[in-house]
Each structure stands twice: as C-alpha cells, then as structure tokens.
Coordinates of C-alpha atoms and ligand atoms in Angstrom, one line a residue:
X1324 CA 0.1 -0.1 0.3
X1325 CA 1.5 3.4 -1.1
X1326 CA 1.5 5.9 1.8
X1327 CA -1.9 8.2 2.9
X1328 CA -1.1 11.2 0.7
X1329 CA -1.0 9.2 -2.5
X1330 CA -4.0 7.2 -1.8
X1331 CA -6.2 9.9 -0.7
X1332 CA -4.5 13.0 -2.9
X1333 CA -7.8 14.1 -4.1
X1334 CA -9.2 14.5 -0.5
X1335 CA -5.7 16.1 0.9
X1336 CA -4.3 19.8 0.2
X1337 CA -1.5 18.2 -1.9
X1338 CA -0.8 18.5 -5.6
X1339 CA 0.7 15.9 -8.1
X1340 CA 4.4 16.6 -7.9
X1341 CA 4.2 17.9 -4.5
X1342 CA 7.0 16.4 -1.9
X1343 CA 5.6 13.6 -0.3
X1344 CA 7.2 12.3 3.3
X1345 CA 5.6 9.2 3.6
X1346 CA 6.8 6.0 5.5
X1347 CA 3.9 3.6 4.6
X1348 CA 1.5 4.9 7.3
X1349 CA -2.2 4.2 7.1
X1350 CA -4.2 1.3 6.3
X1351 CA -4.4 -0.1 9.6
X1352 CA -6.4 -3.2 10.6
X1353 CA -9.4 -3.1 11.7
X1354 CA -10.6 -6.2 13.6
X1355 CA -13.8 -7.4 15.2
X1356 CA -13.5 -7.7 19.4
X1357 CA -16.2 -10.7 19.9
X1358 CA -15.7 -10.7 23.6
X1359 CA -16.0 -6.8 24.2
X1360 CA -19.0 -7.1 21.8
X1361 CA -20.8 -9.7 23.9
X1362 CA -20.2 -7.5 27.3
X1363 CA -21.5 -4.2 25.9
X1364 CA -24.1 -6.2 24.0
X1365 CA -23.1 -4.4 20.4
X1366 CA -21.0 -4.9 18.1
X1367 CA -17.4 -3.4 18.4
X1368 CA -14.5 -2.9 16.2
X1369 CA -11.0 -2.0 16.8
X1370 CA -8.9 0.3 14.9
X1371 CA -5.4 -0.9 15.2
X1372 CA -3.5 2.7 14.8
X1373 CA -0.8 1.5 16.3
X1374 CA 0.6 -0.7 13.7
X1375 CA 1.5 3.0 12.0
X1376 CA 5.3 3.0 11.0
X1377 CA 6.2 4.4 14.8
X1378 CA 3.3 2.9 16.2
X1379 CA 0.7 5.6 16.4
X1380 CA -1.5 7.4 14.6
X1381 CA 0.6 10.2 14.9
X1382 CA 1.9 9.1 11.7
X1383 CA -1.1 10.3 9.6
X1384 CA -0.8 13.4 10.8
X1385 CA 3.0 13.6 10.2
X1386 CA 2.9 12.5 6.8
X1387 CA 0.9 15.5 5.7
X1388 CA 2.8 18.3 8.2
X1389 CA 6.4 17.2 7.1
X1390 CA 5.4 17.2 3.2
X1391 CA 3.9 20.8 3.9
X1392 CA 6.9 21.5 5.3
X1393 CA 9.2 20.5 3.3
X1394 CA 6.8 22.1 0.2
X1395 CA 7.2 25.5 2.3
X1396 CA 11.1 25.2 2.5
X1397 CA 11.8 25.0 6.2
X1398 CA 14.8 23.3 7.7
X1399 CA 13.4 22.5 11.1
X1400 CA 10.5 21.4 12.9
X1401 CA 9.5 20.9 16.7
X1402 CA 6.6 20.2 18.6
X1403 CA 5.7 19.5 22.6
X1404 CA 4.8 16.2 23.0
X1405 CA 3.6 13.5 25.5
X1406 CA 5.8 11.4 23.8
X1407 CA 3.9 9.9 20.2
X1408 CA 4.2 12.9 18.4
X1409 CA 7.5 13.7 19.2
X1410 CA 8.3 9.7 17.9
X1411 CA 6.5 10.5 15.1
X1412 CA 8.0 13.7 14.1
X1413 CA 11.8 12.6 14.7
X1414 CA 10.9 10.0 12.2
X1415 CA 9.3 11.8 9.4
X1416 CA 11.9 14.4 9.8
X1417 CA 14.7 12.0 9.7
X1418 CA 13.2 10.5 6.3
X1419 CA 12.8 14.3 4.9
X1420 CA 16.2 14.9 6.0
X1421 CA 15.2 17.8 8.7
X1422 CA 16.2 19.0 11.9
X1423 CA 14.0 18.4 14.5
X1424 CA 13.5 19.2 18.2
X1425 CA 11.0 18.3 20.5
X1426 CA 10.2 19.2 24.1
X1427 CA 8.6 16.7 26.3
X1428 CA 7.4 16.9 29.7
X1429 CA 10.5 15.5 32.1
X1430 CA 10.3 11.8 33.4
X1431 CA 6.2 11.4 32.0
X1432 CA 7.1 10.1 28.8
X1433 CA 7.0 6.3 28.0
X1434 CA 10.4 4.5 27.6
X1435 CA 10.0 3.7 23.9
X1436 CA 8.8 6.9 23.0
X1437 CA 12.0 8.6 24.2
X1438 CA 13.8 5.8 22.8
X1439 CA 12.5 6.6 19.3
X1440 CA 13.1 10.3 19.4
X1441 CA 16.4 10.0 20.5
X1442 CA 17.3 7.2 17.8
X1443 CA 15.7 9.2 15.1
X1444 CA 18.4 11.9 15.7
X1445 CA 15.9 14.8 17.3
X1446 CA 17.1 16.9 19.5
X1447 CA 15.1 15.8 22.8
X1448 CA 14.7 18.6 25.8
X1449 CA 13.2 17.8 28.7
X1450 CA 11.2 20.5 30.1
X1451 CA 10.6 20.7 33.9
X1452 CA 7.1 21.3 33.9
X1453 CA 3.9 19.5 31.9
X1454 CA 2.6 19.2 28.0
X1455 CA 0.4 22.4 28.5
X1456 CA 3.5 24.4 29.5
X1457 CA 5.6 23.0 26.7
X1458 CA 3.0 23.6 23.9
X1459 CA 2.8 27.5 24.8
X1460 CA 6.5 27.7 25.1
X1461 CA 6.6 26.3 21.5
X1462 CA 4.0 28.2 19.9
X1463 CA 5.6 31.4 21.4
X1464 CA 9.3 30.1 19.8
X1465 CA 7.8 29.7 16.5
X1466 CA 6.6 33.1 16.4
X1467 CA 10.0 34.0 16.9
X1468 CA 11.8 31.2 14.9
X1469 CA 11.4 30.3 11.3
X1470 CA 10.7 26.2 12.9
X1471 CA 7.6 25.0 11.4
X1472 CA 5.6 23.7 14.4
X1473 CA 3.9 19.9 14.0
X1474 CA 1.4 20.0 16.8
X1475 CA -2.1 19.3 15.8
X1476 CA -2.6 22.9 15.9
X1477 CA -1.1 22.7 12.4
X1478 CA -4.0 21.9 9.9
X1479 CA -2.2 19.6 8.0
X1480 CA -2.0 17.3 11.1
X1481 CA -5.6 17.3 11.2
X1482 CA -6.0 16.6 7.2
X1483 CA -3.7 13.7 7.7
X1484 CA -5.8 12.3 10.6
X1485 CA -8.8 12.6 8.8
X1486 CA -8.1 9.3 7.1
X1487 CA -8.7 7.3 9.7
X1488 CA -12.8 7.9 9.1
X1489 CA -12.0 7.3 5.6
X1490 CA -10.4 3.8 6.2
X1491 CA -13.3 2.7 8.4
X1492 CA -16.0 3.5 6.2
X1493 CA -14.3 2.1 3.6
X1494 CA -14.5 -1.5 5.7
X1495 CA -17.9 -1.1 7.3
X1496 CA -20.9 0.9 5.4
X1497 CA -22.4 1.9 8.6
X1498 CA -21.1 2.9 12.2
X1499 CA -23.1 4.2 15.4
X1500 CA -20.6 5.6 17.0
X1501 CA -16.9 6.0 17.6
X1502 CA -15.0 5.8 21.1
X1503 CA -11.9 7.9 21.1
X1504 CA -9.4 8.8 23.3
X1505 CA -9.2 12.6 23.8
X1506 CA -5.9 14.5 24.9
X1507 CA -5.2 17.5 22.9
X1508 CA -8.5 16.9 21.1
X1509 CA -7.0 17.2 17.8
X1510 CA -7.8 13.5 17.0
X1511 CA -11.6 13.9 17.4
X1512 CA -11.5 16.7 15.8
X1513 CA -9.9 15.1 12.4
X1514 CA -12.3 12.2 12.6
X1515 CA -15.2 14.4 12.9
X1516 CA -14.0 16.3 9.4
X1517 CA -13.6 12.9 7.9
X1518 CA -16.6 11.9 8.4
X1519 CA -18.4 15.1 7.3
X1520 CA -16.5 14.8 4.1
X1521 CA -17.9 11.3 4.0
X1522 CA -21.5 12.8 4.8
X1523 CA -21.6 10.1 7.8
X1524 CA -22.2 11.2 11.3
X1525 CA -21.9 8.4 14.0
X1526 CA -21.8 9.7 17.5
X1527 CA -18.6 10.6 18.6
X1528 CA -17.9 9.3 22.1
X1529 CA -14.9 11.1 23.7
X1530 CA -12.9 9.9 26.6
X1531 CA -10.5 11.6 29.0
X1532 CA -8.9 10.4 32.2
X1533 CA -10.6 11.7 35.1
X1534 CA -7.4 13.4 36.3
X1535 CA -6.9 15.1 33.1
X1536 CA -10.5 15.4 32.0
X1537 CA -10.7 19.5 31.2
X1538 CA -13.2 18.9 28.5
X1539 CA -15.6 17.1 31.0
X1540 CA -15.1 19.5 33.9
X1541 CA -15.4 22.6 31.5
X1542 CA -12.5 24.4 32.9
X1543 CA -8.8 23.6 32.6
X1544 CA -6.9 21.3 34.6
X1545 CA -3.7 22.9 35.7
X1546 CA -2.0 19.9 37.1
X1547 CA -3.1 17.1 35.0
X1548 CA -2.5 13.3 36.2
X1549 CA -3.4 10.2 34.5
X1550 CA -1.1 6.6 33.8
X1551 CA -2.3 7.3 30.5
X1552 CA 0.4 9.8 29.7
X1553 CA -0.4 10.3 26.0
X1554 CA -3.5 12.0 27.3
X1555 CA -2.3 13.5 30.4
X1556 CA -3.4 17.3 29.2
X1557 CA -5.1 20.2 30.9
X1558 CA -5.7 22.6 28.3
X1559 CA -6.3 20.8 25.2
X1560 CA -5.5 22.9 21.9
X1561 CA -8.6 21.9 19.9
X1562 CA -11.0 22.5 23.0
X1563 CA -13.7 24.3 21.1
X1564 CA -13.6 22.2 18.0
X1565 CA -14.0 18.8 19.8
X1566 CA -16.8 20.0 21.5
X1567 CA -18.9 21.0 18.7
X1568 CA -17.9 17.9 17.1
X1569 CA -19.5 16.1 20.1
X1570 CA -22.3 18.3 19.9
X1571 CA -23.3 18.0 16.6
X1572 CA -23.0 14.2 16.5
X1573 CA -25.0 13.9 19.3
X1574 CA -22.1 12.3 21.2
X1575 CA -20.5 13.1 24.6
X1576 CA -17.5 13.3 26.3
X1577 CA -16.8 11.5 29.6
X1578 CA -14.0 10.5 32.1
X1579 CA -12.9 7.2 32.8
X1580 CA -10.6 6.5 36.2
X1581 CA -7.0 5.1 35.9
X1582 CA -8.2 1.8 37.5
X1583 CA -10.9 1.3 34.2
X1584 CA -8.5 2.5 31.9
X1585 CA -6.0 -0.4 33.1
X1586 CA -8.6 -3.0 33.5
X1587 CA -9.4 -2.0 30.0
X1588 CA -5.9 -2.2 28.7
X1589 CA -5.4 -5.8 30.4
X1590 CA -8.6 -7.0 28.8
X1591 CA -7.8 -5.7 25.6
X1592 CA -4.4 -7.7 25.4
X1593 CA -6.0 -11.1 27.5
X1594 CA -9.1 -11.6 25.6
X1595 CA -8.8 -9.8 22.3
X1596 CA -5.0 -10.1 21.7
X1597 CA -4.4 -6.6 21.3
X1598 CA -1.8 -4.7 23.2
X1599 CA -2.5 -0.9 23.1
X1600 CA -0.9 1.7 25.1
X1601 CA -3.0 2.9 28.4
X1602 CA -4.4 5.6 26.9
X1603 CA -5.3 3.9 24.0
X1604 CA -7.7 1.7 26.1
X1605 CA -9.6 4.6 27.3
X1606 CA -11.7 4.6 24.7
X1607 CA -12.6 0.9 25.6
X1608 CA -12.9 1.9 29.0
X1609 CA -15.3 4.7 28.3
X1610 CA -17.1 1.8 26.1
X1611 CA -17.5 -0.3 28.9
X1612 CA -18.3 2.1 31.4
X1613 CA -21.0 3.8 29.9
X1614 CA -22.3 1.2 27.5
X1615 CA -23.0 2.3 23.8
X1616 CA -26.3 4.1 24.4
X1617 CA -28.4 2.4 21.8
X1618 CA -25.4 2.4 19.0
X1619 CA -25.5 -0.9 17.5
X1620 CA -22.4 -0.6 15.7
X1621 CA -19.2 1.0 17.5
X1622 CA -15.6 1.5 16.6
X1623 CA -12.9 2.3 19.1
X1624 CA -10.0 4.2 18.1
X1625 CA -6.7 2.5 19.4
X1626 CA -4.6 4.8 19.2
X1627 CA -0.8 3.7 19.8
X1628 CA 0.9 0.3 20.3
X1629 CA 1.2 -1.3 23.6
X1630 CA 5.4 -1.6 23.2
X1631 CA 5.7 1.8 23.5
X1632 CA 5.2 1.7 27.6
X1633 CA 6.3 -1.6 28.5
X1634 CA 6.5 -0.3 32.4
X1635 CA 3.4 0.1 32.7
X1636 CA 2.7 -3.0 31.3
X1637 CA 5.0 -5.4 33.2
X1638 CA 3.5 -3.1 36.3
X1639 CA 0.4 -4.9 35.7
X1640 CA 0.9 -8.3 35.2
X1641 CA 2.4 -11.3 36.8
X1642 CA 6.0 -12.3 36.7
X1643 CA 7.8 -14.8 34.9
X1644 CA 8.2 -18.6 36.5
X1645 CA 11.9 -19.2 37.0
X1646 CA 13.0 -23.0 36.0
X1647 CA 15.9 -25.1 36.2
X1648 CA 17.4 -26.8 33.1
X1649 CA 15.6 -30.2 33.3
X1650 CA 12.7 -31.9 31.9
X1651 CA 10.8 -32.7 34.8
X1652 CA 11.3 -29.2 36.5
X1653 CA 10.1 -27.8 32.9
X1654 CA 7.2 -29.9 33.0
X1655 CA 6.1 -28.8 36.4
X1656 CA 6.9 -25.3 35.3
X1657 CA 4.5 -25.3 32.2
X1658 CA 1.8 -27.2 33.7
X1659 CA 2.1 -25.5 36.9
Ligands
PLP1740 C1 -1.5 11.5 21.2 C2 -2.6 10.7 21.6 C3 -3.8 10.7 22.0 C4 -4.8 11.6 21.8 O1 -4.8 12.6 20.7 P1 -5.1 13.8 20.7 O2 -5.2 14.4 19.5 O3 -4.2 14.9 21.3 O4 -6.7 14.1 21.6 C5 -4.3 9.2 22.4 N1 -3.6 8.3 22.6 C6 -2.6 8.2 21.9 C7 -1.7 6.9 22.2 C8 -1.6 9.3 21.7 O5 -0.5 9.3 21.3

C-alpha cells in the first residue's frame, strides 16, 4: 500500500508533484472484538492505529505536516509532546532530512517513545513542566524562529488524521458510534472532519482520564495526572472544535478512571489479543463503563501500540516462572 497522501490525494491539500514524506502509514487493521462486543451487547470494532510505522496514529498527521513543511522550504520542525508526536516527528524529519527538536515533560514520557525520538536523531528537551506549558512555549518560540510547528494546531496534521475515518467507512458501510481517547483533542476533531467529508455522522464518544478531564469539567486542569501519559493534558488546543464535533454528532465527552483504563488495557491484551497503550484503552474503558447508548455498531480507536510503554505493562501482570534446565522441572513449570 502506498502512503496516505498518494492514496487520498484528491481529498488532501497536496497536488501532483508536491514533495511527499512517507513511511507507508495508514491502512491499519480494523478488527472485530468478539469478547467486548458480548460484554456491551453491541458490535464492536477495534482500529489498530498502533500498527502505523512509528506505533501511533500520529503518523497519519505527520506525513502531511512534514510534506507541507518541505514544500514550504522549512529546514527544521519542532513539537511539544507527551511522547508519540515526538517519536513520529523525529522519524518523519529524519526521512525528510530536516532538523527536529521535541519538548517533552521531564520524566513523564514512556520509555519506547523516548528511545524512538533519540534514535531518529531529534534534539530532545525535557521540560521541567507539563505538556500544556511545553505547547505554550513552542508556540511562542515558533513565532520568533523560522521553525515549523508540527503539533496538531498545524492544520495539515488534522488533514492526515481524518483519513482514519475514510478507512473505517471503506470497511464498514455504516457506523453508529466512535469511541476515542481525547488529549489535545486533535484526533477527535480530525475524525469528525473525515466523517463530514463522507457525509456520515456516527456519534462521537470522547473519553478523558479522570485526572486530566478538562472537557468533562468544562475548565482547564492545571496539574493533569493519569497513568495514560499520552492524554495527560489539561488545556486541549482543539477544545472548541472537539466540543462542537461531539455536540453536532449527538455524542458525549466523559471521564474514566485510571483503574478502568488499566482494566480495559489488560482485557484487550488478554481477551482480544490486542496490546495497545494505556491512553488508547480509554476508548474501550469508556465503552465498558457507559455502554454504547443504543449505538449498534461501534468502532474504538486504539491510538498507540502497547510496546511503547513496557513499564506500565510489566506493572500490571504476574512475573515469569524461573526454572532449572531439566525435563521434570520444565514439565512442572509448564503444567503448573
Ligand atoms: C496523541 C495521543 C492521543 C490523544 O490524541 P489527541 O489528538 O491529542 O486528542 C491518544 N492516544 C495516544 C496513544 C496518543 O499518542
């Protein structure tokens, strides 16, 4: 499969002959979830966007953001990130031979994401502050310096991310509801744009972590806290658009606890064979907690891969079984 820009060029702001920076993103699996379907008594599908080249949906937006940056003659890109935007920006910048800097909250990003950003050669700045402060600072910096900002305030990011909606509707003819984790609120805004362009209107059910739920509370959260580091955001950049999308679709934004997120995270891995990261599991946690509200066919966006954050996973599960190298010991270990 070619990358997104080539596949959807007629619906993206790129002309023939424009530079394209791609890693073959998109075209991710949409798999039925029999166990969760039974639990909520509705047909549930999982969009495995953690199978994108750098392991998260951010690649959908980044192919467009970096292609546009190259077209505009940019030499450097920058973003604030809870981790996945940094990993994706670093990879696509490496591919495009551009300099990349990322600003992440110190000590608050998952190990895999940090490893990616560093391996791809980005300049990684660990801010003694949170994501919201990092985003405010990079916005101010890019006003002063000729560096392209590739956060989801960049319109090309949303253009790329709307293709997730296209792919779902190519596979399913109808969709009643979409469950999606909400952090900076770019992705839910992008999905709504994609659905609108197709003239379909599933209800959007956005889910935030209880300790980082500004849209649910209707006010900024100064010190957001959650195990789901990718959605640890207290002042979403796409706040109004996301709320408008949820209202227009007759959807809702609601909160789930970290315990519910982790339970869904384990359930997805153990019962559906799908290992996503904690933030992604917020979509399923919300569906399990609140139900489908009459929607008969629902898709949950699993935004990032579980391998991004091995530390959280290893804290959730039992340990390994030590064993001497002889047959009877192995037999006992295997059979329990
Ligand atoms: C970025 C991200 C989100 C949140 O997406 P927004 O567009 O910021 O709302 C959710 N899950 C994962 C894994 C992410 O990387």
